[in-house]
Every structure is written in C-alpha cells, then in structure tokens.
mmCIF file of N, CA and C in Angstrom:
data_model
loop_
_atom_site.group_PDB
_atom_site.id
_atom_site.type_symbol
_atom_site.label_atom_id
_atom_site.label_comp_id
_atom_site.label_asym_id
_atom_site.label_seq_id
_atom_site.Cartn_x
_atom_site.Cartn_y
_atom_site.Cartn_z
ATOM 1 N N ARG A 30 6.547 2.930 -18.152
ATOM 2 C CA ARG A 30 5.369 3.433 -18.837
ATOM 3 C C ARG A 30 4.749 4.605 -18.092
ATOM 4 N N LEU A 31 4.629 4.505 -16.764
ATOM 5 C CA LEU A 31 4.043 5.579 -15.966
ATOM 6 C C LEU A 31 4.876 6.845 -16.059
ATOM 7 N N TYR A 32 6.180 6.723 -15.809
ATOM 8 C CA TYR A 32 7.042 7.904 -15.829
ATOM 9 C C TYR A 32 7.040 8.563 -17.206
ATOM 10 N N GLU A 33 7.069 7.764 -18.262
ATOM 11 C CA GLU A 33 7.031 8.314 -19.621
ATOM 12 C C GLU A 33 5.735 9.094 -19.856
ATOM 13 N N ALA A 34 4.621 8.546 -19.418
ATOM 14 C CA ALA A 34 3.334 9.239 -19.583
ATOM 15 C C ALA A 34 3.325 10.553 -18.802
ATOM 16 N N ILE A 35 3.904 10.537 -17.606
ATOM 17 C CA ILE A 35 3.960 11.767 -16.808
ATOM 18 C C ILE A 35 4.834 12.810 -17.486
ATOM 19 N N THR A 36 6.020 12.422 -17.937
ATOM 20 C CA THR A 36 6.904 13.408 -18.571
ATOM 21 C C THR A 36 6.312 13.950 -19.866
ATOM 22 N N ASN A 37 5.477 13.165 -20.524
ATOM 23 C CA ASN A 37 4.787 13.626 -21.734
ATOM 24 C C ASN A 37 3.496 14.371 -21.411
ATOM 25 N N GLU A 38 3.168 14.446 -20.126
ATOM 26 C CA GLU A 38 1.925 15.069 -19.664
ATOM 27 C C GLU A 38 0.703 14.460 -20.344
ATOM 28 N N ASP A 39 0.788 13.161 -20.577
ATOM 29 C CA ASP A 39 -0.338 12.403 -21.121
ATOM 30 C C ASP A 39 -1.076 11.822 -19.913
ATOM 31 N N TRP A 40 -1.945 12.625 -19.353
ATOM 32 C CA TRP A 40 -2.567 12.299 -18.072
ATOM 33 C C TRP A 40 -3.451 11.070 -18.145
ATOM 34 N N ASP A 41 -4.176 10.885 -19.230
ATOM 35 C CA ASP A 41 -5.010 9.689 -19.355
ATOM 36 C C ASP A 41 -4.149 8.428 -19.376
ATOM 37 N N ALA A 42 -3.034 8.481 -20.095
ATOM 38 C CA ALA A 42 -2.131 7.326 -20.139
ATOM 39 C C ALA A 42 -1.489 7.084 -18.776
ATOM 40 N N ALA A 43 -1.181 8.147 -18.053
ATOM 41 C CA ALA A 43 -0.592 7.999 -16.720
ATOM 42 C C ALA A 43 -1.578 7.347 -15.759
ATOM 43 N N ILE A 44 -2.825 7.773 -15.809
ATOM 44 C CA ILE A 44 -3.849 7.171 -14.949
ATOM 45 C C ILE A 44 -4.037 5.702 -15.313
ATOM 46 N N ALA A 45 -4.045 5.402 -16.606
ATOM 47 C CA ALA A 45 -4.169 4.008 -17.050
ATOM 48 C C ALA A 45 -2.958 3.183 -16.604
ATOM 49 N N ALA A 46 -1.771 3.778 -16.652
ATOM 50 C CA ALA A 46 -0.558 3.060 -16.239
ATOM 51 C C ALA A 46 -0.593 2.733 -14.753
ATOM 52 N N VAL A 47 -1.061 3.658 -13.947
ATOM 53 C CA VAL A 47 -1.178 3.392 -12.503
ATOM 54 C C VAL A 47 -2.205 2.284 -12.255
ATOM 55 N N ALA A 48 -3.286 2.329 -12.988
ATOM 56 C CA ALA A 48 -4.322 1.309 -12.808
ATOM 57 C C ALA A 48 -3.824 -0.075 -13.208
ATOM 58 N N SER A 49 -3.036 -0.153 -14.269
ATOM 59 C CA SER A 49 -2.589 -1.457 -14.749
ATOM 60 C C SER A 49 -1.324 -1.958 -14.049
ATOM 61 N N ALA A 50 -0.523 -1.047 -13.517
ATOM 62 C CA ALA A 50 0.729 -1.438 -12.840
ATOM 63 C C ALA A 50 0.961 -0.519 -11.636
ATOM 64 N N PRO A 51 0.164 -0.688 -10.592
ATOM 65 C CA PRO A 51 0.258 0.230 -9.446
ATOM 66 C C PRO A 51 1.618 0.254 -8.751
ATOM 67 N N THR A 52 2.402 -0.802 -8.884
ATOM 68 C CA THR A 52 3.717 -0.796 -8.235
ATOM 69 C C THR A 52 4.656 0.249 -8.846
ATOM 70 N N GLU A 53 4.361 0.703 -10.062
ATOM 71 C CA GLU A 53 5.190 1.754 -10.661
ATOM 72 C C GLU A 53 5.132 3.049 -9.858
ATOM 73 N N ALA A 54 4.056 3.254 -9.100
ATOM 74 C CA ALA A 54 3.920 4.474 -8.296
ATOM 75 C C ALA A 54 4.935 4.527 -7.162
ATOM 76 N N ARG A 55 5.508 3.384 -6.799
ATOM 77 C CA ARG A 55 6.504 3.360 -5.718
ATOM 78 C C ARG A 55 7.926 3.181 -6.232
ATOM 79 N N THR A 56 8.081 3.240 -7.540
ATOM 80 C CA THR A 56 9.388 3.032 -8.157
ATOM 81 C C THR A 56 10.134 4.361 -8.296
ATOM 82 N N TRP A 57 11.307 4.428 -7.687
ATOM 83 C CA TRP A 57 12.132 5.629 -7.781
ATOM 84 C C TRP A 57 12.677 5.777 -9.201
ATOM 85 N N VAL A 58 12.647 6.997 -9.696
ATOM 86 C CA VAL A 58 13.259 7.344 -10.967
ATOM 87 C C VAL A 58 14.571 8.034 -10.618
ATOM 88 N N VAL A 59 15.671 7.500 -11.148
ATOM 89 C CA VAL A 59 16.997 7.986 -10.758
ATOM 90 C C VAL A 59 17.826 8.277 -11.999
ATOM 91 N N ARG A 60 18.530 9.375 -11.962
ATOM 92 C CA ARG A 60 19.510 9.707 -13.001
ATOM 93 C C ARG A 60 20.853 9.873 -12.293
ATOM 94 N N HIS A 61 21.900 9.291 -12.880
ATOM 95 C CA HIS A 61 23.232 9.335 -12.282
ATOM 96 C C HIS A 61 24.191 10.209 -13.090
ATOM 97 N N HIS A 62 25.147 10.792 -12.389
ATOM 98 C CA HIS A 62 26.272 11.482 -13.038
ATOM 99 C C HIS A 62 27.187 10.408 -13.628
ATOM 100 N N PRO A 63 28.072 10.785 -14.533
ATOM 101 C CA PRO A 63 29.008 9.794 -15.093
ATOM 102 C C PRO A 63 29.837 9.054 -14.045
ATOM 103 N N ASP A 64 30.097 9.713 -12.909
ATOM 104 C CA ASP A 64 30.889 9.055 -11.864
ATOM 105 C C ASP A 64 30.060 8.121 -10.980
ATOM 106 N N GLY A 65 28.759 8.002 -11.290
ATOM 107 C CA GLY A 65 27.898 7.088 -10.544
ATOM 108 C C GLY A 65 27.118 7.721 -9.408
ATOM 109 N N THR A 66 27.434 8.964 -9.059
ATOM 110 C CA THR A 66 26.678 9.614 -7.997
ATOM 111 C C THR A 66 25.301 10.023 -8.525
ATOM 112 N N ILE A 67 24.375 10.200 -7.615
ATOM 113 C CA ILE A 67 22.999 10.531 -8.002
ATOM 114 C C ILE A 67 22.898 11.991 -8.436
ATOM 115 N N MET A 68 22.344 12.187 -9.628
ATOM 116 C CA MET A 68 22.064 13.525 -10.143
ATOM 117 C C MET A 68 20.718 13.990 -9.584
ATOM 118 N N TRP A 69 19.714 13.104 -9.676
ATOM 119 C CA TRP A 69 18.406 13.343 -9.074
ATOM 120 C C TRP A 69 17.694 12.017 -8.861
ATOM 121 N N ARG A 70 16.742 12.055 -7.911
ATOM 122 C CA ARG A 70 16.001 10.845 -7.538
ATOM 123 C C ARG A 70 14.640 11.273 -6.998
ATOM 124 N N PHE A 71 13.568 10.754 -7.606
ATOM 125 C CA PHE A 71 12.231 11.090 -7.124
ATOM 126 C C PHE A 71 11.231 10.014 -7.513
ATOM 127 N N LEU A 72 10.068 10.104 -6.915
ATOM 128 C CA LEU A 72 8.959 9.199 -7.221
ATOM 129 C C LEU A 72 8.094 9.809 -8.327
ATOM 130 N N PRO A 73 7.273 9.001 -8.980
ATOM 131 C CA PRO A 73 6.371 9.545 -9.996
ATOM 132 C C PRO A 73 5.485 10.688 -9.479
ATOM 133 N N LEU A 74 5.106 10.638 -8.197
ATOM 134 C CA LEU A 74 4.275 11.716 -7.653
ATOM 135 C C LEU A 74 5.021 13.047 -7.672
ATOM 136 N N HIS A 75 6.308 13.047 -7.332
ATOM 137 C CA HIS A 75 7.094 14.283 -7.394
ATOM 138 C C HIS A 75 7.096 14.831 -8.822
ATOM 139 N N SER A 76 7.369 13.950 -9.775
ATOM 140 C CA SER A 76 7.435 14.364 -11.169
ATOM 141 C C SER A 76 6.090 14.911 -11.649
ATOM 142 N N ALA A 77 5.022 14.230 -11.319
ATOM 143 C CA ALA A 77 3.696 14.697 -11.727
ATOM 144 C C ALA A 77 3.389 16.070 -11.129
ATOM 145 N N CYS A 78 3.698 16.247 -9.856
ATOM 146 C CA CYS A 78 3.374 17.510 -9.183
ATOM 147 C C CYS A 78 4.152 18.699 -9.743
ATOM 148 N N ALA A 79 5.228 18.430 -10.453
ATOM 149 C CA ALA A 79 5.996 19.497 -11.097
ATOM 150 C C ALA A 79 5.397 19.905 -12.439
ATOM 151 N N ARG A 80 4.288 19.245 -12.846
ATOM 152 C CA ARG A 80 3.746 19.465 -14.193
ATOM 153 C C ARG A 80 2.252 19.790 -14.212
ATOM 154 N N GLN A 81 1.717 20.343 -13.174
ATOM 155 C CA GLN A 81 0.296 20.701 -13.110
ATOM 156 C C GLN A 81 -0.615 19.516 -13.462
ATOM 157 N N PRO A 82 -0.506 18.432 -12.711
ATOM 158 C CA PRO A 82 -1.310 17.247 -13.027
ATOM 159 C C PRO A 82 -2.767 17.421 -12.621
ATOM 160 N N PRO A 83 -3.643 16.631 -13.197
ATOM 161 C CA PRO A 83 -5.029 16.635 -12.726
ATOM 162 C C PRO A 83 -5.103 15.943 -11.357
ATOM 163 N N ALA A 84 -6.054 16.355 -10.563
ATOM 164 C CA ALA A 84 -6.225 15.763 -9.242
ATOM 165 C C ALA A 84 -6.477 14.261 -9.328
ATOM 166 N N ALA A 85 -7.112 13.815 -10.406
ATOM 167 C CA ALA A 85 -7.389 12.381 -10.562
ATOM 168 C C ALA A 85 -6.098 11.568 -10.625
ATOM 169 N N LEU A 86 -5.061 12.103 -11.258
ATOM 170 C CA LEU A 86 -3.787 11.382 -11.314
ATOM 171 C C LEU A 86 -3.127 11.364 -9.945
ATOM 172 N N VAL A 87 -3.128 12.486 -9.257
ATOM 173 C CA VAL A 87 -2.528 12.535 -7.917
ATOM 174 C C VAL A 87 -3.243 11.553 -6.998
ATOM 175 N N SER A 88 -4.539 11.510 -7.065
ATOM 176 C CA SER A 88 -5.306 10.557 -6.253
ATOM 177 C C SER A 88 -4.963 9.120 -6.618
ATOM 178 N N ALA A 89 -4.843 8.849 -7.911
ATOM 179 C CA ALA A 89 -4.502 7.487 -8.349
ATOM 180 C C ALA A 89 -3.117 7.089 -7.865
ATOM 181 N N LEU A 90 -2.160 8.006 -7.951
ATOM 182 C CA LEU A 90 -0.807 7.713 -7.475
ATOM 183 C C LEU A 90 -0.801 7.448 -5.973
ATOM 184 N N LEU A 91 -1.573 8.236 -5.237
ATOM 185 C CA LEU A 91 -1.630 8.046 -3.783
ATOM 186 C C LEU A 91 -2.409 6.792 -3.403
ATOM 187 N N ASP A 92 -3.413 6.454 -4.169
ATOM 188 C CA ASP A 92 -4.125 5.191 -3.910
ATOM 189 C C ASP A 92 -3.178 4.012 -4.112
ATOM 190 N N ALA A 93 -2.286 4.134 -5.087
ATOM 191 C CA ALA A 93 -1.338 3.055 -5.371
ATOM 192 C C ALA A 93 -0.185 3.020 -4.368
ATOM 193 N N TYR A 94 0.218 4.202 -3.868
ATOM 194 C CA TYR A 94 1.349 4.263 -2.932
ATOM 195 C C TYR A 94 1.200 5.490 -2.042
ATOM 196 N N ARG A 95 0.396 5.337 -0.996
ATOM 197 C CA ARG A 95 0.081 6.447 -0.091
ATOM 198 C C ARG A 95 1.318 7.097 0.528
ATOM 199 N N PRO A 96 2.375 6.343 0.887
ATOM 200 C CA PRO A 96 3.550 6.991 1.489
ATOM 201 C C PRO A 96 4.244 8.018 0.593
ATOM 202 N N ALA A 97 3.926 8.057 -0.687
ATOM 203 C CA ALA A 97 4.590 9.011 -1.589
ATOM 204 C C ALA A 97 4.401 10.452 -1.131
ATOM 205 N N ALA A 98 3.254 10.793 -0.586
ATOM 206 C CA ALA A 98 3.009 12.166 -0.137
ATOM 207 C C ALA A 98 3.939 12.557 1.011
ATOM 208 N N ALA A 99 4.420 11.568 1.751
ATOM 209 C CA ALA A 99 5.285 11.812 2.911
ATOM 210 C C ALA A 99 6.743 11.482 2.611
ATOM 211 N N THR A 100 7.093 11.396 1.337
ATOM 212 C CA THR A 100 8.439 11.004 0.938
ATOM 213 C C THR A 100 9.148 12.162 0.248
ATOM 214 N N CYS A 101 10.360 12.451 0.693
ATOM 215 C CA CYS A 101 11.178 13.497 0.074
ATOM 216 C C CYS A 101 11.997 12.915 -1.074
ATOM 217 N N ASP A 102 12.280 13.769 -2.029
ATOM 218 C CA ASP A 102 13.196 13.369 -3.103
ATOM 219 C C ASP A 102 14.634 13.545 -2.620
ATOM 220 N N ASP A 103 15.584 13.428 -3.505
ATOM 221 C CA ASP A 103 16.996 13.538 -3.118
ATOM 222 C C ASP A 103 17.380 14.948 -2.671
ATOM 223 N N GLN A 104 16.570 15.951 -2.983
ATOM 224 C CA GLN A 104 16.850 17.330 -2.583
ATOM 225 C C GLN A 104 16.132 17.718 -1.284
ATOM 226 N N GLY A 105 15.381 16.782 -0.713
ATOM 227 C CA GLY A 105 14.641 17.073 0.505
ATOM 228 C C GLY A 105 13.293 17.717 0.258
ATOM 229 N N LEU A 106 12.773 17.580 -0.958
ATOM 230 C CA LEU A 106 11.488 18.185 -1.307
ATOM 231 C C LEU A 106 10.375 17.151 -1.293
ATOM 232 N N TYR A 107 9.249 17.545 -0.714
ATOM 233 C CA TYR A 107 8.039 16.724 -0.741
ATOM 234 C C TYR A 107 7.273 17.025 -2.034
ATOM 235 N N PRO A 108 6.365 16.151 -2.421
ATOM 236 C CA PRO A 108 5.512 16.463 -3.576
ATOM 237 C C PRO A 108 4.796 17.808 -3.420
ATOM 238 N N LEU A 109 4.459 18.178 -2.180
ATOM 239 C CA LEU A 109 3.796 19.460 -1.947
ATOM 240 C C LEU A 109 4.668 20.630 -2.391
ATOM 241 N N HIS A 110 5.975 20.555 -2.195
ATOM 242 C CA HIS A 110 6.864 21.618 -2.671
ATOM 243 C C HIS A 110 6.726 21.779 -4.189
ATOM 244 N N TYR A 111 6.732 20.651 -4.893
ATOM 245 C CA TYR A 111 6.619 20.700 -6.354
ATOM 246 C C TYR A 111 5.267 21.269 -6.786
ATOM 247 N N ALA A 112 4.205 20.811 -6.157
ATOM 248 C CA ALA A 112 2.866 21.293 -6.515
ATOM 249 C C ALA A 112 2.737 22.790 -6.246
ATOM 250 N N ALA A 113 3.216 23.221 -5.089
ATOM 251 C CA ALA A 113 3.108 24.631 -4.709
ATOM 252 C C ALA A 113 3.949 25.528 -5.610
ATOM 253 N N GLY A 114 5.071 25.028 -6.073
ATOM 254 C CA GLY A 114 5.955 25.833 -6.898
ATOM 255 C C GLY A 114 5.672 25.780 -8.379
ATOM 256 N N ASN A 115 4.719 24.957 -8.772
ATOM 257 C CA ASN A 115 4.438 24.787 -10.201
ATOM 258 C C ASN A 115 2.975 24.991 -10.554
ATOM 259 N N GLN A 116 2.315 25.803 -9.776
ATOM 260 C CA GLN A 116 0.939 26.215 -10.055
ATOM 261 C C GLN A 116 -0.043 25.055 -10.190
ATOM 262 N N ALA A 117 0.102 24.073 -9.315
ATOM 263 C CA ALA A 117 -0.865 22.973 -9.306
ATOM 264 C C ALA A 117 -2.230 23.501 -8.864
ATOM 265 N N SER A 118 -3.253 22.791 -9.237
ATOM 266 C CA SER A 118 -4.610 23.210 -8.870
ATOM 267 C C SER A 118 -4.813 23.118 -7.361
ATOM 268 N N SER A 119 -5.792 23.840 -6.884
ATOM 269 C CA SER A 119 -6.105 23.782 -5.451
ATOM 270 C C SER A 119 -6.531 22.371 -5.051
ATOM 271 N N ALA A 120 -7.158 21.625 -5.961
ATOM 272 C CA ALA A 120 -7.559 20.246 -5.653
ATOM 273 C C ALA A 120 -6.336 19.360 -5.441
ATOM 274 N N VAL A 121 -5.287 19.554 -6.229
ATOM 275 C CA VAL A 121 -4.055 18.780 -6.060
ATOM 276 C C VAL A 121 -3.396 19.139 -4.745
ATOM 277 N N VAL A 122 -3.274 20.429 -4.460
ATOM 278 C CA VAL A 122 -2.664 20.869 -3.198
ATOM 279 C C VAL A 122 -3.452 20.325 -2.012
ATOM 280 N N LYS A 123 -4.762 20.396 -2.075
ATOM 281 C CA LYS A 123 -5.597 19.889 -0.985
ATOM 282 C C LYS A 123 -5.395 18.385 -0.787
ATOM 283 N N THR A 124 -5.329 17.638 -1.868
ATOM 284 C CA THR A 124 -5.112 16.192 -1.776
ATOM 285 C C THR A 124 -3.790 15.891 -1.090
ATOM 286 N N LEU A 125 -2.741 16.603 -1.466
ATOM 287 C CA LEU A 125 -1.436 16.398 -0.841
ATOM 288 C C LEU A 125 -1.464 16.786 0.634
ATOM 289 N N LEU A 126 -2.133 17.887 0.942
ATOM 290 C CA LEU A 126 -2.234 18.330 2.342
ATOM 291 C C LEU A 126 -2.972 17.314 3.204
ATOM 292 N N LEU A 127 -4.040 16.765 2.672
ATOM 293 C CA LEU A 127 -4.803 15.774 3.427
ATOM 294 C C LEU A 127 -4.005 14.492 3.660
ATOM 295 N N ASN A 128 -3.105 14.180 2.747
ATOM 296 C CA ASN A 128 -2.330 12.955 2.862
ATOM 297 C C ASN A 128 -1.040 13.107 3.666
ATOM 298 N N HIS A 129 -0.523 14.331 3.760
ATOM 299 C CA HIS A 129 0.675 14.563 4.575
ATOM 300 C C HIS A 129 0.730 16.031 5.004
ATOM 301 N N PRO A 130 -0.082 16.401 5.996
ATOM 302 C CA PRO A 130 -0.119 17.804 6.424
ATOM 303 C C PRO A 130 1.215 18.311 6.973
ATOM 304 N N ALA A 131 2.051 17.434 7.487
ATOM 305 C CA ALA A 131 3.336 17.866 8.045
ATOM 306 C C ALA A 131 4.250 18.488 6.991
ATOM 307 N N ALA A 132 4.003 18.228 5.720
ATOM 308 C CA ALA A 132 4.830 18.816 4.663
ATOM 309 C C ALA A 132 4.740 20.341 4.658
ATOM 310 N N THR A 133 3.671 20.895 5.206
ATOM 311 C CA THR A 133 3.526 22.352 5.225
ATOM 312 C C THR A 133 4.612 23.020 6.048
ATOM 313 N N SER A 134 5.148 22.315 7.033
ATOM 314 C CA SER A 134 6.178 22.909 7.891
ATOM 315 C C SER A 134 7.576 22.393 7.566
ATOM 316 N N ALA A 135 7.718 21.719 6.440
ATOM 317 C CA ALA A 135 9.010 21.175 6.035
ATOM 318 C C ALA A 135 9.713 22.151 5.096
ATOM 319 N N ALA A 136 10.840 22.652 5.542
ATOM 320 C CA ALA A 136 11.618 23.581 4.723
ATOM 321 C C ALA A 136 12.489 22.820 3.732
ATOM 322 N N ASP A 137 12.694 23.431 2.588
ATOM 323 C CA ASP A 137 13.633 22.857 1.620
ATOM 324 C C ASP A 137 15.057 23.181 2.096
ATOM 325 N N PRO A 138 16.076 22.743 1.395
ATOM 326 C CA PRO A 138 17.449 23.008 1.850
ATOM 327 C C PRO A 138 17.815 24.493 1.970
ATOM 328 N N THR A 139 17.056 25.360 1.307
ATOM 329 C CA THR A 139 17.329 26.799 1.423
ATOM 330 C C THR A 139 16.462 27.480 2.470
ATOM 331 N N GLY A 140 15.628 26.698 3.155
ATOM 332 C CA GLY A 140 14.776 27.245 4.209
ATOM 333 C C GLY A 140 13.375 27.626 3.778
ATOM 334 N N LEU A 141 13.028 27.390 2.520
ATOM 335 C CA LEU A 141 11.697 27.751 2.040
ATOM 336 C C LEU A 141 10.675 26.663 2.347
ATOM 337 N N LEU A 142 9.507 27.093 2.777
ATOM 338 C CA LEU A 142 8.371 26.206 3.024
ATOM 339 C C LEU A 142 7.495 26.155 1.771
ATOM 340 N N PRO A 143 6.631 25.161 1.667
ATOM 341 C CA PRO A 143 5.698 25.151 0.537
ATOM 342 C C PRO A 143 4.899 26.453 0.412
ATOM 343 N N LEU A 144 4.575 27.085 1.525
ATOM 344 C CA LEU A 144 3.861 28.358 1.484
ATOM 345 C C LEU A 144 4.681 29.423 0.746
ATOM 346 N N HIS A 145 5.988 29.416 0.951
ATOM 347 C CA HIS A 145 6.856 30.348 0.221
ATOM 348 C C HIS A 145 6.809 30.061 -1.284
ATOM 349 N N TYR A 146 6.771 28.793 -1.635
ATOM 350 C CA TYR A 146 6.682 28.412 -3.050
ATOM 351 C C TYR A 146 5.383 28.953 -3.649
ATOM 352 N N LEU A 147 4.277 28.806 -2.906
ATOM 353 C CA LEU A 147 2.994 29.318 -3.397
ATOM 354 C C LEU A 147 3.054 30.825 -3.590
ATOM 355 N N ALA A 148 3.653 31.523 -2.630
ATOM 356 C CA ALA A 148 3.727 32.980 -2.707
ATOM 357 C C ALA A 148 4.601 33.420 -3.880
ATOM 358 N N LYS A 149 5.672 32.693 -4.147
ATOM 359 C CA LYS A 149 6.608 33.080 -5.188
ATOM 360 C C LYS A 149 6.197 32.619 -6.582
ATOM 361 N N TRP A 150 5.711 31.357 -6.670
ATOM 362 C CA TRP A 150 5.444 30.787 -7.991
ATOM 363 C C TRP A 150 4.023 30.280 -8.175
ATOM 364 N N GLY A 151 3.201 30.385 -7.167
ATOM 365 C CA GLY A 151 1.859 29.808 -7.217
ATOM 366 C C GLY A 151 0.913 30.556 -8.151
ATOM 367 N N PRO A 152 -0.320 30.090 -8.157
ATOM 368 C CA PRO A 152 -1.301 30.684 -9.076
ATOM 369 C C PRO A 152 -1.601 32.142 -8.802
#
C-alpha cells in the first residue's frame, strides 16, 4: 500500500499508509530480471525522494524507520542522492541531511556526490 501510494504520488495516502503500517517503511522493494538477479532494490524513502515528496512524508518515513536515511539502494545511492537529483524541496534535503550528514560525502558509482546532483539537476 505504501509503495503504491508513493509511485502514484498520492502523498496523503502515503502518509496514512506509514501511520497505519509503519513496518512498510523498512520493507525493500525489489524487481528481478528473468534470470533471478536483482534489477533494482530500494526502500520506500528512496522511491519517495525520486518524486519530489512533501517533507511531511519524508519525516513520517524516517520516524517509522530512521536507518533509511543511512541506507544505500542496490546502486549505492542514498535517499539524499535521489532528493538532490530530482529537485526535492529544501525542507526534504535538510531533513535527510540532519538524519545522515555523511551522505554528503558519499559518491555514487560514477564518483558523483549529492552536491553534484544538485548542481546538475537541482532546483
């Protein structure tokens, strides 16, 4: 329910889903190739941060599962990378920074930092 609300960008439903089933915030969403290998793997926070979420949803996800801010997806990206590269609000970026400041110095597999994402794709 949470992941569906996030992919539909139904932010009120996503916030309600976290409130009613907070364990969904720690559930990995995984898609596999036909041969069984992982195509992609991320937490709801990663997915939300790729879609310009409201700060209230990011806060709710972190209240439900604080380690999400410090967790990389299968590509080595933190939620901060997604937020910085997808024009998230300054409130969302600040929330992520306060919860895992070390993500600012974490390079993606190509060597880009979240700051590079902001410079290239940010607001």
